[in-house]
PDB file of C-alpha atoms in Angstrom:
ATOM      1  CA  MET W  22       6.286  -7.619 -17.798  1.00 57.00           C
ATOM      2  CA  LYS W  23       7.215  -5.151 -20.535  1.00 59.00           C
ATOM      3  CA  LEU W  24       6.387  -7.792 -23.129  1.00 57.00           C
ATOM      4  CA  ILE W  25       2.812  -8.037 -21.815  1.00 61.00           C
ATOM      5  CA  TYR W  26       2.361  -4.254 -22.097  1.00 50.00           C
ATOM      6  CA  ILE W  27       3.781  -4.288 -25.607  1.00 57.00           C
ATOM      7  CA  LYS W  28       1.368  -7.083 -26.617  1.00 48.00           C
ATOM      8  CA  ILE W  29      -1.595  -5.238 -25.097  1.00 56.00           C
ATOM      9  CA  PHE W  30      -0.572  -2.017 -26.835  1.00 51.00           C
ATOM     10  CA  ALA W  31      -0.142  -3.835 -30.168  1.00 49.00           C
ATOM     11  CA  ALA W  32      -3.554  -5.471 -29.788  1.00 51.00           C
ATOM     12  CA  PHE W  33      -5.094  -2.078 -29.011  1.00 54.00           C
ATOM     13  CA  LEU W  34      -3.489  -0.521 -32.112  1.00 46.00           C
ATOM     14  CA  LEU W  35      -4.637  -3.355 -34.360  1.00 48.00           C
ATOM     15  CA  SER W  36      -8.209  -3.172 -33.081  1.00 51.00           C
ATOM     16  CA  ALA W  37      -8.227   0.643 -33.506  1.00 47.00           C
ATOM     17  CA  MET W  38      -6.982   0.262 -37.076  1.00 48.00           C
ATOM     18  CA  PHE W  39      -9.630  -2.380 -37.818  1.00 47.00           C
ATOM     19  CA  ILE W  40     -12.407  -0.228 -36.393  1.00 46.00           C
ATOM     20  CA  SER W  41     -11.279   2.838 -38.338  1.00 49.00           C
ATOM     21  CA  CYS W  42     -11.263   0.827 -41.595  1.00 55.00           C
ATOM     22  CA  THR W  43     -14.809  -0.452 -41.071  1.00 61.00           C
ATOM     23  CA  PRO W  44     -17.388   1.738 -42.862  1.00 66.00           C
ATOM     24  CA  GLN W  45     -19.303   3.949 -40.442  1.00 83.00           C
ATOM     25  CA  PHE W  46     -22.958   3.816 -41.452  1.00 83.00           C
ATOM     26  CA  PRO W  47     -25.398   6.472 -40.256  1.00 77.00           C
ATOM     27  CA  ASP W  48     -27.643   5.506 -37.325  1.00 81.00           C
ATOM     28  CA  CYS W  49     -30.683   5.240 -39.607  1.00 85.00           C
ATOM     29  CA  ILE W  50     -29.116   2.393 -41.611  1.00 86.00           C
ATOM     30  CA  SER W  51     -29.932  -1.070 -40.319  1.00 87.00           C
ATOM     31  CA  GLU W  52     -27.954  -4.224 -41.077  1.00 89.00           C
ATOM     32  CA  LYS W  53     -30.366  -5.009 -43.925  1.00 91.00           C
ATOM     33  CA  GLU W  54     -29.969  -1.560 -45.502  1.00 90.00           C
ATOM     34  CA  LYS W  55     -26.225  -1.483 -46.012  1.00 92.00           C
ATOM     35  CA  ASN W  56     -26.547  -2.001 -49.792  1.00 91.00           C
ATOM     36  CA  LEU W  57     -29.272   0.630 -50.170  1.00 92.00           C
ATOM     37  CA  LYS W  58     -29.094   3.099 -53.077  1.00 94.00           C
ATOM     38  CA  ILE W  59     -31.218   6.104 -53.853  1.00 94.00           C
ATOM     39  CA  ARG W  60     -31.034   7.452 -57.391  1.00 94.00           C
ATOM     40  CA  TRP W  61     -32.439  10.575 -59.006  1.00 93.00           C
ATOM     41  CA  GLY W  62     -32.059  12.185 -62.393  1.00 93.00           C
ATOM     42  CA  ASN W  63     -33.364  12.342 -65.952  1.00 92.00           C
ATOM     43  CA  TYR W  64     -34.100   9.643 -68.474  1.00 91.00           C
ATOM     44  CA  ILE W  65     -34.144  10.629 -72.157  1.00 89.00           C
ATOM     45  CA  ALA W  66     -36.187   7.924 -73.866  1.00 87.00           C
ATOM     46  CA  ALA W  67     -35.039   8.501 -77.473  1.00 88.00           C
ATOM     47  CA  GLU W  68     -31.377   8.188 -76.498  1.00 90.00           C
ATOM     48  CA  LYS W  69     -31.953   5.653 -73.724  1.00 90.00           C
ATOM     49  CA  LYS W  70     -29.714   7.899 -71.650  1.00 91.00           C
ATOM     50  CA  VAL W  71     -29.761   8.327 -67.875  1.00 92.00           C
ATOM     51  CA  THR W  72     -28.095  11.297 -66.198  1.00 92.00           C
ATOM     52  CA  GLY W  73     -28.250  11.961 -62.514  1.00 92.00           C
ATOM     53  CA  PHE W  74     -26.872  10.882 -59.189  1.00 93.00           C
ATOM     54  CA  ASP W  75     -27.015   8.082 -56.715  1.00 92.00           C
ATOM     55  CA  ILE W  76     -26.301   7.957 -53.036  1.00 92.00           C
ATOM     56  CA  ASN W  77     -25.271   4.868 -51.129  1.00 92.00           C
ATOM     57  CA  SER W  78     -25.936   3.961 -47.504  1.00 90.00           C
ATOM     58  CA  LEU W  79     -22.721   5.718 -46.421  1.00 92.00           C
ATOM     59  CA  GLY W  80     -23.997   9.009 -47.828  1.00 91.00           C
ATOM     60  CA  VAL W  81     -21.599   9.095 -50.789  1.00 93.00           C
ATOM     61  CA  ILE W  82     -23.143  10.755 -53.837  1.00 93.00           C
ATOM     62  CA  THR W  83     -21.819   9.714 -57.254  1.00 92.00           C
ATOM     63  CA  SER W  84     -22.662  10.851 -60.768  1.00 91.00           C
ATOM     64  CA  ILE W  85     -24.570   8.837 -63.352  1.00 89.00           C
ATOM     65  CA  PRO W  86     -22.964   8.101 -65.790  1.00 88.00           C
ATOM     66  CA  GLY W  87     -19.331   8.091 -64.821  1.00 84.00           C
ATOM     67  CA  ASN W  88     -19.651   7.005 -61.210  1.00 85.00           C
ATOM     68  CA  LYS W  89     -17.522   9.981 -60.059  1.00 88.00           C
ATOM     69  CA  GLU W  90     -17.724  10.798 -56.388  1.00 88.00           C
ATOM     70  CA  VAL W  91     -19.408  14.179 -56.144  1.00 87.00           C
ATOM     71  CA  LEU W  92     -20.110  14.711 -52.475  1.00 85.00           C
ATOM     72  CA  GLN W  93     -20.235  13.104 -49.030  1.00 89.00           C
ATOM     73  CA  MET W  94     -23.601  13.940 -47.451  1.00 87.00           C
ATOM     74  CA  GLU W  95     -23.759  14.756 -43.742  1.00 86.00           C
ATOM     75  CA  ARG W  96     -25.111  11.805 -41.740  1.00 84.00           C
ATOM     76  CA  GLU W  97     -28.019  13.733 -40.211  1.00 84.00           C
ATOM     77  CA  TYR W  98     -29.077  15.102 -43.579  1.00 87.00           C
ATOM     78  CA  PHE W  99     -28.754  11.663 -45.167  1.00 88.00           C
ATOM     79  CA  CYS W 100     -31.120  10.145 -42.599  1.00 90.00           C
ATOM     80  CA  GLU W 101     -33.628  12.961 -43.139  1.00 90.00           C
ATOM     81  CA  PHE W 102     -33.355  12.554 -46.915  1.00 89.00           C
ATOM     82  CA  LYS W 103     -33.760   8.759 -46.741  1.00 90.00           C
ATOM     83  CA  SER W 104     -36.867   9.175 -44.596  1.00 90.00           C
ATOM     84  CA  LYS W 105     -38.408  11.733 -46.970  1.00 90.00           C
ATOM     85  CA  VAL W 106     -37.807   9.554 -50.030  1.00 90.00           C
ATOM     86  CA  GLN W 107     -39.229   6.432 -48.379  1.00 90.00           C
ATOM     87  CA  ALA W 108     -42.285   8.256 -47.025  1.00 91.00           C
ATOM     88  CA  LEU W 109     -43.032   9.995 -50.312  1.00 90.00           C
ATOM     89  CA  LEU W 110     -42.678   6.813 -52.385  1.00 88.00           C
ATOM     90  CA  LEU W 111     -44.879   4.854 -49.964  1.00 88.00           C
ATOM     91  CA  LYS W 112     -47.462   7.651 -49.829  1.00 86.00           C
ATOM     92  CA  THR W 113     -47.729   8.021 -53.595  1.00 80.00           C
ATOM     93  CA  GLN W 114     -47.471   4.285 -54.401  1.00 70.00           C
ATOM     94  CA  ALA W 115     -47.500   4.797 -58.183  1.00 71.00           C
ATOM     95  CA  LEU W 116     -46.265   7.652 -60.317  1.00 72.00           C
ATOM     96  CA  ASN W 117     -45.365   6.806 -63.877  1.00 74.00           C
ATOM     97  CA  VAL W 118     -45.877   9.480 -66.492  1.00 75.00           C
ATOM     98  CA  PRO W 119     -43.917   8.460 -69.568  1.00 73.00           C
ATOM     99  CA  ALA W 120     -42.609  11.274 -71.774  1.00 81.00           C
ATOM    100  CA  ASP W 121     -39.681  11.987 -74.078  1.00 85.00           C
ATOM    101  CA  THR W 122     -37.717  13.155 -71.039  1.00 87.00           C
ATOM    102  CA  ASN W 123     -38.569  11.905 -67.575  1.00 89.00           C
ATOM    103  CA  ARG W 124     -37.405  12.788 -64.106  1.00 92.00           C
ATOM    104  CA  PHE W 125     -37.126   9.987 -61.598  1.00 92.00           C
ATOM    105  CA  ILE W 126     -36.413   9.206 -57.971  1.00 92.00           C
ATOM    106  CA  GLU W 127     -35.651   5.577 -57.163  1.00 93.00           C
ATOM    107  CA  PHE W 128     -35.138   3.697 -53.886  1.00 93.00           C
ATOM    108  CA  ILE W 129     -33.333   0.348 -54.192  1.00 94.00           C
ATOM    109  CA  ASN W 130     -32.583  -2.101 -51.398  1.00 94.00           C
ATOM    110  CA  PRO W 131     -31.424  -5.432 -52.880  1.00 94.00           C
ATOM    111  CA  ASP W 132     -31.078  -7.083 -49.450  1.00 93.00           C
ATOM    112  CA  LEU W 133     -34.831  -6.707 -48.865  1.00 92.00           C
ATOM    113  CA  ASN W 134     -35.747  -7.047 -52.555  1.00 94.00           C
ATOM    114  CA  VAL W 135     -37.246  -3.537 -52.560  1.00 92.00           C
ATOM    115  CA  ARG W 136     -37.344  -1.218 -55.544  1.00 92.00           C
ATOM    116  CA  MET W 137     -39.605   1.826 -55.600  1.00 91.00           C
ATOM    117  CA  ARG W 138     -39.512   4.370 -58.398  1.00 90.00           C
ATOM    118  CA  ALA W 139     -41.404   7.525 -59.298  1.00 89.00           C
ATOM    119  CA  VAL W 140     -41.238   8.796 -62.890  1.00 89.00           C
ATOM    120  CA  TRP W 141     -42.737  12.077 -64.068  1.00 89.00           C
ATOM    121  CA  ASN W 142     -42.698  14.556 -66.923  1.00 88.00           C
ATOM    122  CA  PRO W 143     -40.747  17.652 -65.768  1.00 88.00           C
ATOM    123  CA  ASN W 144     -42.596  19.869 -68.263  1.00 86.00           C
ATOM    124  CA  HIS W 145     -45.951  19.419 -66.507  1.00 83.00           C
ATOM    125  CA  LYS W 146     -46.788  20.134 -62.896  1.00 84.00           C
ATOM    126  CA  ASN W 147     -49.629  18.374 -61.166  1.00 81.00           C
ATOM    127  CA  VAL W 148     -50.616  17.177 -57.720  1.00 80.00           C
ATOM    128  CA  GLY W 149     -48.952  13.780 -58.275  1.00 80.00           C
ATOM    129  CA  ASN W 150     -45.486  15.021 -59.115  1.00 85.00           C
ATOM    130  CA  GLU W 151     -45.309  18.297 -57.194  1.00 89.00           C
ATOM    131  CA  GLU W 152     -43.747  16.846 -54.022  1.00 90.00           C
ATOM    132  CA  PHE W 153     -41.317  14.720 -56.035  1.00 89.00           C
ATOM    133  CA  GLN W 154     -40.191  17.761 -58.020  1.00 91.00           C
ATOM    134  CA  LYS W 155     -39.627  19.721 -54.777  1.00 92.00           C
ATOM    135  CA  LEU W 156     -37.535  16.876 -53.356  1.00 90.00           C
ATOM    136  CA  PHE W 157     -35.645  16.550 -56.647  1.00 91.00           C
ATOM    137  CA  ASP W 158     -34.867  20.296 -56.682  1.00 90.00           C
ATOM    138  CA  SER W 159     -33.733  20.238 -53.044  1.00 87.00           C
ATOM    139  CA  LEU W 160     -31.278  17.457 -53.898  1.00 84.00           C
ATOM    140  CA  LEU W 161     -29.814  19.378 -56.822  1.00 84.00           C
ATOM    141  CA  VAL W 162     -29.010  22.287 -54.492  1.00 83.00           C
ATOM    142  CA  LEU W 163     -26.502  20.014 -52.713  1.00 80.00           C
ATOM    143  CA  ILE W 164     -24.617  19.076 -55.879  1.00 83.00           C
ATOM    144  CA  PRO W 165     -21.786  21.300 -57.176  1.00 78.00           C
ATOM    145  CA  GLU W 166     -22.932  23.228 -60.276  1.00 76.00           C
ATOM    146  CA  ILE W 167     -20.415  21.533 -62.580  1.00 70.00           C
ATOM    147  CA  TYR W 168     -22.302  18.225 -62.211  1.00 74.00           C
ATOM    148  CA  VAL W 169     -25.809  19.659 -62.499  1.00 72.00           C
ATOM    149  CA  GLU W 170     -25.556  21.085 -66.026  1.00 68.00           C
ATOM    150  CA  ASN W 171     -26.969  17.967 -67.752  1.00 59.00           C
ATOM    151  CA  ILE W 172     -29.868  17.611 -65.320  1.00 65.00           C
ATOM    152  CA  ARG W 173     -31.710  20.938 -65.591  1.00 59.00           C
TER     153      ARG W 173
END
């Protein structure tokens, strides 16, 4: 009888360990969005250099270049952020203003073969890039200052 309880307890422990090791995606991430990435930053054309950040579907923000983990975004905020980026990119459809230095926000979902990107000149404000710049600035507020130096 004790052996049965020990086996049940062992099975419970193993299943708890397995569940805790499985990534916990936010509620707004479907099965087909688990490889989603959202990127934002600057592109310097003359140097072909990208600096910025990306966030994966678990809400982990990493630096570009270097791929250093910078921050773990709260799940609720991640879902709100993901929604804003998707809605803004779908609303605007096309924003590509090439310059020596560009700002960008990019939404990539390889599982659904989706890639949306907005590119604008940070030195000029207009109706097309105003909302993107506001979103970009709100994202930089989250990032510790040490990582933001190359972006501003």
